[in-house]
Short mmCIF file of C-alpha atoms in Angstrom, two decimals:
data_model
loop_
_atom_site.label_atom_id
_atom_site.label_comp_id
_atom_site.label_asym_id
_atom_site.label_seq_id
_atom_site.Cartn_x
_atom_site.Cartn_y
_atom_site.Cartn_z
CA UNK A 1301 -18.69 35.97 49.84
CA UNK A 1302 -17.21 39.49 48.93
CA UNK A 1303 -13.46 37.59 49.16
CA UNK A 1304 -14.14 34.62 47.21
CA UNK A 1305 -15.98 37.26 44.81
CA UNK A 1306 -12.86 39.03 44.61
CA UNK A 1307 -10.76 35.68 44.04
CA UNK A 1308 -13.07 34.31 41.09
CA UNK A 1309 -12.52 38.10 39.30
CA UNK A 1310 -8.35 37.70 39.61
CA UNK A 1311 -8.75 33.93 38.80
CA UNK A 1312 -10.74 34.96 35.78
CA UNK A 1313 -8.26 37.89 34.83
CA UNK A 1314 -5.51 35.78 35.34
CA UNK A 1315 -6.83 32.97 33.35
CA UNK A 1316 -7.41 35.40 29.98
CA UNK A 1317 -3.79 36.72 30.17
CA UNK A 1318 -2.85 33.04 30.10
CA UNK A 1319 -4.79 31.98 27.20
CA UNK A 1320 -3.66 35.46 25.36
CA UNK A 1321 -0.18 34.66 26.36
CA UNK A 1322 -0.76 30.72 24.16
CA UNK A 1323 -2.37 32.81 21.33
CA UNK A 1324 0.12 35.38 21.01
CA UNK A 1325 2.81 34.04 19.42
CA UNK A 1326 6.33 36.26 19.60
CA UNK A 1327 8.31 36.72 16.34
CA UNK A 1328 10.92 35.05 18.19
CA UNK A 1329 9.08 31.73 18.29
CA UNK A 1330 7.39 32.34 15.13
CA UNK A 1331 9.79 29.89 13.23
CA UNK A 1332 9.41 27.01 15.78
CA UNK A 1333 5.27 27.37 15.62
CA UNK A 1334 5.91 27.23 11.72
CA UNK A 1335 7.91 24.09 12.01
CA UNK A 1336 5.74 22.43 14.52
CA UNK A 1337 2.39 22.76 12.69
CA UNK A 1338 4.47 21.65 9.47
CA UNK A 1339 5.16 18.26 11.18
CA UNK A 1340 1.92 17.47 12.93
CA UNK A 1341 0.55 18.00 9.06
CA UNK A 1342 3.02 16.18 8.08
CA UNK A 1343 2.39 13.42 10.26
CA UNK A 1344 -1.63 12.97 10.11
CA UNK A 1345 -1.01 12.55 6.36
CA UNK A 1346 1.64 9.82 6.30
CA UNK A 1347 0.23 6.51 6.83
CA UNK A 1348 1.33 5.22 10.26
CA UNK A 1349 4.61 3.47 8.98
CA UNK A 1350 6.08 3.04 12.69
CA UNK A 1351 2.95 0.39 13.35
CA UNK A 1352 2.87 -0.90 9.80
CA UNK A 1353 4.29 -4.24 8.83
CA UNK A 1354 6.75 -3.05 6.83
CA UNK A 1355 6.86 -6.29 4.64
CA UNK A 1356 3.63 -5.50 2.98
CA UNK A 1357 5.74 -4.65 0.30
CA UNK A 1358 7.00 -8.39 -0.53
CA UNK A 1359 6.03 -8.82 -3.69
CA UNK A 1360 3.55 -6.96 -4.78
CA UNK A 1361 2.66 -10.20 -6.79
CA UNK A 1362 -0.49 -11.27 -5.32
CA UNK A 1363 -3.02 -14.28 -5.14
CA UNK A 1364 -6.53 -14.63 -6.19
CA UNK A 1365 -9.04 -14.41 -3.23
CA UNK A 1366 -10.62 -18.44 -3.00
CA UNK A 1367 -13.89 -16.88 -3.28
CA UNK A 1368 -12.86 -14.67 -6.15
CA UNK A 1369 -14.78 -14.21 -9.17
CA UNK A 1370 -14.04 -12.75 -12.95
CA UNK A 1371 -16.03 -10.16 -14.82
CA UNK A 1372 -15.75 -9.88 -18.44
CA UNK A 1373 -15.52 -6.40 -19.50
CA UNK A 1374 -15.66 -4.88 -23.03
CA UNK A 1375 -12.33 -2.62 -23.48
CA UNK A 1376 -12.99 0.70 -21.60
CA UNK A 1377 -12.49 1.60 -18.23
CA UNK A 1378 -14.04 -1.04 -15.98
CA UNK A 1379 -13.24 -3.21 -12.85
CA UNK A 1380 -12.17 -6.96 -12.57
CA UNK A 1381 -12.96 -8.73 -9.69
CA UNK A 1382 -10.17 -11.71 -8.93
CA UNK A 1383 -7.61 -10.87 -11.21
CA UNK A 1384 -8.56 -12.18 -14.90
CA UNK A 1385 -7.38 -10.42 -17.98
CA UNK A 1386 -9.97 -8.83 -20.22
CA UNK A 1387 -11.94 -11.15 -22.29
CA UNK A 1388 -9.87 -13.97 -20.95
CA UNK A 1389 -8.74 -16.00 -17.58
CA UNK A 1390 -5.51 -17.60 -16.56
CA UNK A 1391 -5.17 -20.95 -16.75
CA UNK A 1392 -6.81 -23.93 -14.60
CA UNK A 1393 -3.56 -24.18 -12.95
CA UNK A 1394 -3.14 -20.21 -11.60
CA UNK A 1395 -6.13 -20.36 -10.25
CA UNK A 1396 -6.74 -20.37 -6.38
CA UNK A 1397 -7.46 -24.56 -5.56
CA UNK A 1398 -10.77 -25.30 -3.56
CA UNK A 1399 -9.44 -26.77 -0.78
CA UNK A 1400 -11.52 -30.02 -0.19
CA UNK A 1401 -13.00 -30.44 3.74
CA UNK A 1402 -9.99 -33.36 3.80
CA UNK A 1403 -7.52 -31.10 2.78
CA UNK A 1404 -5.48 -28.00 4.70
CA UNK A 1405 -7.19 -24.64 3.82
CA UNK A 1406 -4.63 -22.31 1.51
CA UNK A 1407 -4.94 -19.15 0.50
CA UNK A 1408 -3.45 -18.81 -3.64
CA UNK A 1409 -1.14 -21.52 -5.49
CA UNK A 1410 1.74 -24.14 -4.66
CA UNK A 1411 5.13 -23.73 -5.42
CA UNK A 1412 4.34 -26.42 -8.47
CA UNK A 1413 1.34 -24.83 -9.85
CA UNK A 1414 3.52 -21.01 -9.74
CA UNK A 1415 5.78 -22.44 -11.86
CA UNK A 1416 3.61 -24.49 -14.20
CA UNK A 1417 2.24 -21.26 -15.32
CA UNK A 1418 3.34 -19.79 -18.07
CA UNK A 1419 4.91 -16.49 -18.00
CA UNK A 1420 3.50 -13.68 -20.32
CA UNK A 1421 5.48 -11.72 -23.03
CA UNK A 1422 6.93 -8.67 -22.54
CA UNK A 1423 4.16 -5.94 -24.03
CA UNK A 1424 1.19 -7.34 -22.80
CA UNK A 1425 -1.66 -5.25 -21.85
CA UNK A 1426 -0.90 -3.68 -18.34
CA UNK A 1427 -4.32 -5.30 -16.92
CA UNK A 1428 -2.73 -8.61 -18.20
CA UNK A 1429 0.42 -8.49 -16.78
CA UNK A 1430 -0.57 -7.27 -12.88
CA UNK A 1431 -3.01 -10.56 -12.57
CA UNK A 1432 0.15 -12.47 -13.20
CA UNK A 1433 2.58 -10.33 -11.39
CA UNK A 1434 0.64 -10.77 -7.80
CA UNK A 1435 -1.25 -13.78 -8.92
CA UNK A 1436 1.46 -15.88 -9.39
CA UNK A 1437 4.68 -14.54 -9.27
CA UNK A 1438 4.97 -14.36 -5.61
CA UNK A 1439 4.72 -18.11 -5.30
CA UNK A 1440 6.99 -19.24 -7.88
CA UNK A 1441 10.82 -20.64 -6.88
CA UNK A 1442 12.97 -18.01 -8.46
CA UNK A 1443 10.66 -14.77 -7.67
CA UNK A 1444 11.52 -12.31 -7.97
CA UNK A 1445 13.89 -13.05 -10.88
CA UNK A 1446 11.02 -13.91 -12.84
CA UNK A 1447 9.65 -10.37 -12.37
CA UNK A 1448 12.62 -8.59 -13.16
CA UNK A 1449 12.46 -8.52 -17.15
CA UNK A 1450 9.19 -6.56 -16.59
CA UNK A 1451 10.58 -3.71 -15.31
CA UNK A 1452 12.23 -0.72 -17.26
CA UNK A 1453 15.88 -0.03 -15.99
CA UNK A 1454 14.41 3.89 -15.59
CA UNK A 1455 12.09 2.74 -13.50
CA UNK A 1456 10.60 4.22 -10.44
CA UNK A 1457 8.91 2.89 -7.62
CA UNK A 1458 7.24 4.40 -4.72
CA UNK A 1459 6.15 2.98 -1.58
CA UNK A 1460 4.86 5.34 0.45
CA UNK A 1461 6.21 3.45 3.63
CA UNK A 1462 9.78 4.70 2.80
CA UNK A 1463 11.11 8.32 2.74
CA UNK A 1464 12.25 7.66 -0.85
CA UNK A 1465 11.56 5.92 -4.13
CA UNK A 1466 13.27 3.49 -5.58
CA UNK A 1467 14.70 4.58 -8.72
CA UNK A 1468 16.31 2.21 -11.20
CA UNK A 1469 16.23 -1.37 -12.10
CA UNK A 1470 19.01 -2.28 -9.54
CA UNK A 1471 17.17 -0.77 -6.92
CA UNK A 1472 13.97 -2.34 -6.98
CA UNK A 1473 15.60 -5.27 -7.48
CA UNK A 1474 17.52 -5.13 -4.06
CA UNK A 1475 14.11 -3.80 -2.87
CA UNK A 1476 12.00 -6.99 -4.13
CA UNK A 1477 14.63 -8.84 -2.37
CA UNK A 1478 14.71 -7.43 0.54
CA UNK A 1479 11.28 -7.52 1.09
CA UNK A 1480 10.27 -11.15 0.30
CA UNK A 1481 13.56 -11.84 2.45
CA UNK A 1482 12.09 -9.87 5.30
CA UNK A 1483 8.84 -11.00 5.47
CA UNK A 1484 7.03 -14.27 6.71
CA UNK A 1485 7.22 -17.09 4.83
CA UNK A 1486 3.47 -17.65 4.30
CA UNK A 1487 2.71 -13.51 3.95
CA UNK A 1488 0.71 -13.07 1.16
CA UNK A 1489 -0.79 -10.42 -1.10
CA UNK A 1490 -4.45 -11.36 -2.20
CA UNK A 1491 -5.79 -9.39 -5.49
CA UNK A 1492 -9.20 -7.42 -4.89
CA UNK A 1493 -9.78 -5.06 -7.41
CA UNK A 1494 -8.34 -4.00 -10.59
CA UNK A 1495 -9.39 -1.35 -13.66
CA UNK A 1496 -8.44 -2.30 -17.13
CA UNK A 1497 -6.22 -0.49 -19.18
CA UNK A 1498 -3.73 -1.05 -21.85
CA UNK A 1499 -0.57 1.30 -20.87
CA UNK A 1500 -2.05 1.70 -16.51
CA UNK A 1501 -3.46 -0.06 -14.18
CA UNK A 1502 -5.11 0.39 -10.80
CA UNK A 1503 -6.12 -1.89 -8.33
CA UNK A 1504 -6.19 -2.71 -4.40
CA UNK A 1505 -5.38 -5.86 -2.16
CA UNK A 1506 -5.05 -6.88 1.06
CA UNK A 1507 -2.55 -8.90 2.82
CA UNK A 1508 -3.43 -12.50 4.70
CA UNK A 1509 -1.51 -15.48 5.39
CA UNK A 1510 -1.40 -17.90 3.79
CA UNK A 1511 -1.69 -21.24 5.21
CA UNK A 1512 -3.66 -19.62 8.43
CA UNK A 1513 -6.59 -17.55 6.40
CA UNK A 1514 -8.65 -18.13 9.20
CA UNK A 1515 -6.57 -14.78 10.83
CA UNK A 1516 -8.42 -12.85 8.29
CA UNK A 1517 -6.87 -9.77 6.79
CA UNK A 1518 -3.87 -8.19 7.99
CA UNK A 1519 -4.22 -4.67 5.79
CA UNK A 1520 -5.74 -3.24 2.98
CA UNK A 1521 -3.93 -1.46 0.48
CA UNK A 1522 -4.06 0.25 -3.39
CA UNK A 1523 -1.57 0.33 -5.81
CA UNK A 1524 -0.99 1.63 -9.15
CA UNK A 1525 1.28 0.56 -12.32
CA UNK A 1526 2.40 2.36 -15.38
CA UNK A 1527 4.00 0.66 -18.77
CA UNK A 1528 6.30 2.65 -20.92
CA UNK A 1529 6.75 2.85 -25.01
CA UNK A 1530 8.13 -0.97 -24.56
CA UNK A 1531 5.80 -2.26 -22.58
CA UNK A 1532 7.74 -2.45 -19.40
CA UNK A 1533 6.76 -1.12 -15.94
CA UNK A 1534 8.41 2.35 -15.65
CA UNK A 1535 6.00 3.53 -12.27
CA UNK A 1536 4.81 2.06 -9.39
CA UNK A 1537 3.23 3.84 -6.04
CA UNK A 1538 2.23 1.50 -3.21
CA UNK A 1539 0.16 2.60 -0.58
CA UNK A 1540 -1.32 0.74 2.36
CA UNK A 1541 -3.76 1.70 5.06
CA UNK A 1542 -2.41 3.25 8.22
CA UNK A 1543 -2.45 1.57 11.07
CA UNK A 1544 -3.66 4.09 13.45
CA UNK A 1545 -6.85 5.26 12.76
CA UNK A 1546 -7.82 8.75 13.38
CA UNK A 1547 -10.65 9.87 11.59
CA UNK A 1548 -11.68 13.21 11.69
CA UNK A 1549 -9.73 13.94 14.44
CA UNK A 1550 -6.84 14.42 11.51
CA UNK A 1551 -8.90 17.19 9.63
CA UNK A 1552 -9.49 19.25 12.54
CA UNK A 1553 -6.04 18.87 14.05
CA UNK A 1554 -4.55 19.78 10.51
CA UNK A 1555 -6.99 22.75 10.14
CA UNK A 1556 -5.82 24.51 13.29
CA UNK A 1557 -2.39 23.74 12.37
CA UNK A 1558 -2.59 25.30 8.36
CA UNK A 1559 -4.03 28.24 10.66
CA UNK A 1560 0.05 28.81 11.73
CA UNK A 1561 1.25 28.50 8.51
CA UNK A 1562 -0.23 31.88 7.15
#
């Protein structure tokens, strides 16, 4: 008993010079602790682009939800529920079909009805113009052409999936096309949410496909638009949910982390 008395007593001394040994930090390593902590706090608050779908960014021009619904709102901040304008809705024809017990269950509009709908004017109230944009836009035959007169040749757009934005007219172009050239042919953005507002406008979405809605939702995402002087869009962030959920598990890994960066 006295030997294994002794042995627990070195095992325990040995075991606190360890753990002071992992707290003490040299100044010789200081700079690599620095940089480590700065990249796990990097990474816990970047959403989980190595497991996202990268195409999520297709269009950004979504569809109506079938089930969708519109709430008139008085002008004001407010919410929309489906994609409507204030005051007003789209035409019969942008609007998400039934689809009829006979008929092949579809998420949005045909190629037909896309292009049947009329396309708004430049300098339209920015909770005007996003209905259209993801409502309809994504399903018409020359997208994203038909989006690009919207945009301001200054403009900047951010989705938070790449390292860096997009900035100027050619550029998001060749990003628009990219995307819907990337991505699934029946990958579409459905229209949740939306504020009103005349120069902004916020909203969120989710992604589904489109002939196969029974797969439910793919991801869920927000996304915010700003008009300039002229009415065009001159900002855009996209962000999507990450993949990889960590919960709380990211606040207490990032405290002790911030703890190194003192």
């Amino acid at each position: 008993r006295e030997c294994m008395g002794a042995r627990a007593e070195v095992n325990t001394e040995s075991s606190h010079r360890a753990a002071h040994s992992l707290i003490t930090v040299s100044p010789k390593h200081s700079a690599m602790v620095r940089t480590t902590a700065v990249l796990i706090i990097a990474a816990l608050a970047t959403p989980s682009a190595a497991f996202s779908f990268s195409t999520h960014a297709f269009s950004r021009f979504l569809t109506p939800s079938p089930s969708s619904t519109h709430a008139t709102l008085t002008p004001g901040v407010g919410l929309r529920v489906g994609g409507m304008a204030p005051g007003r809705s789209l035409p019969a024809s942008s609007r998400a079909p039934r689809a009829a017990c006979t008929k092949v269950k579809m998420v949005g509009m045909t190629p037909e009805e896309a292009m049947s709908t009329a396309i708004p004017d430049v300098g339209v109230r920015a909770d005007e113009l996003i209905p259209w944009l993801w409502n309809v836009a994504q399903y018409r035959t020359d997208y994203p052409e038909c989006s690009l007169k919207f945009f301001a040749q200054d403009a900047v757009y951010e989705d938070l999936i790449y390292k860096e934005p997009f900035i100027g007219k050619p550029a998001v172009e060749a990003f628009l096309r990219k995307c819907k050239d990337l991505a699934p042919p029946d990958f579409v953005f459905v229209l949740d949410k939306y504020s009103d507002g005349a120069k902004a406008c916020g909203f969120t979405w989710h992604i589904e496909l489109q002939t196969r809605p029974e797969a439910g939702k793919f991801a869920n995402g927000a996304s915010f638009y700003e008009l300039d002087d002229d009415g065009k869009i001159c900002y855009v962030r996209d962000v999507v949910e990450p993949s990889l959920k960590t919960g709380d598990l990211a606040l207490r890994v990032a405290n002790v982390a911030a703890k190194f960066l003192n």
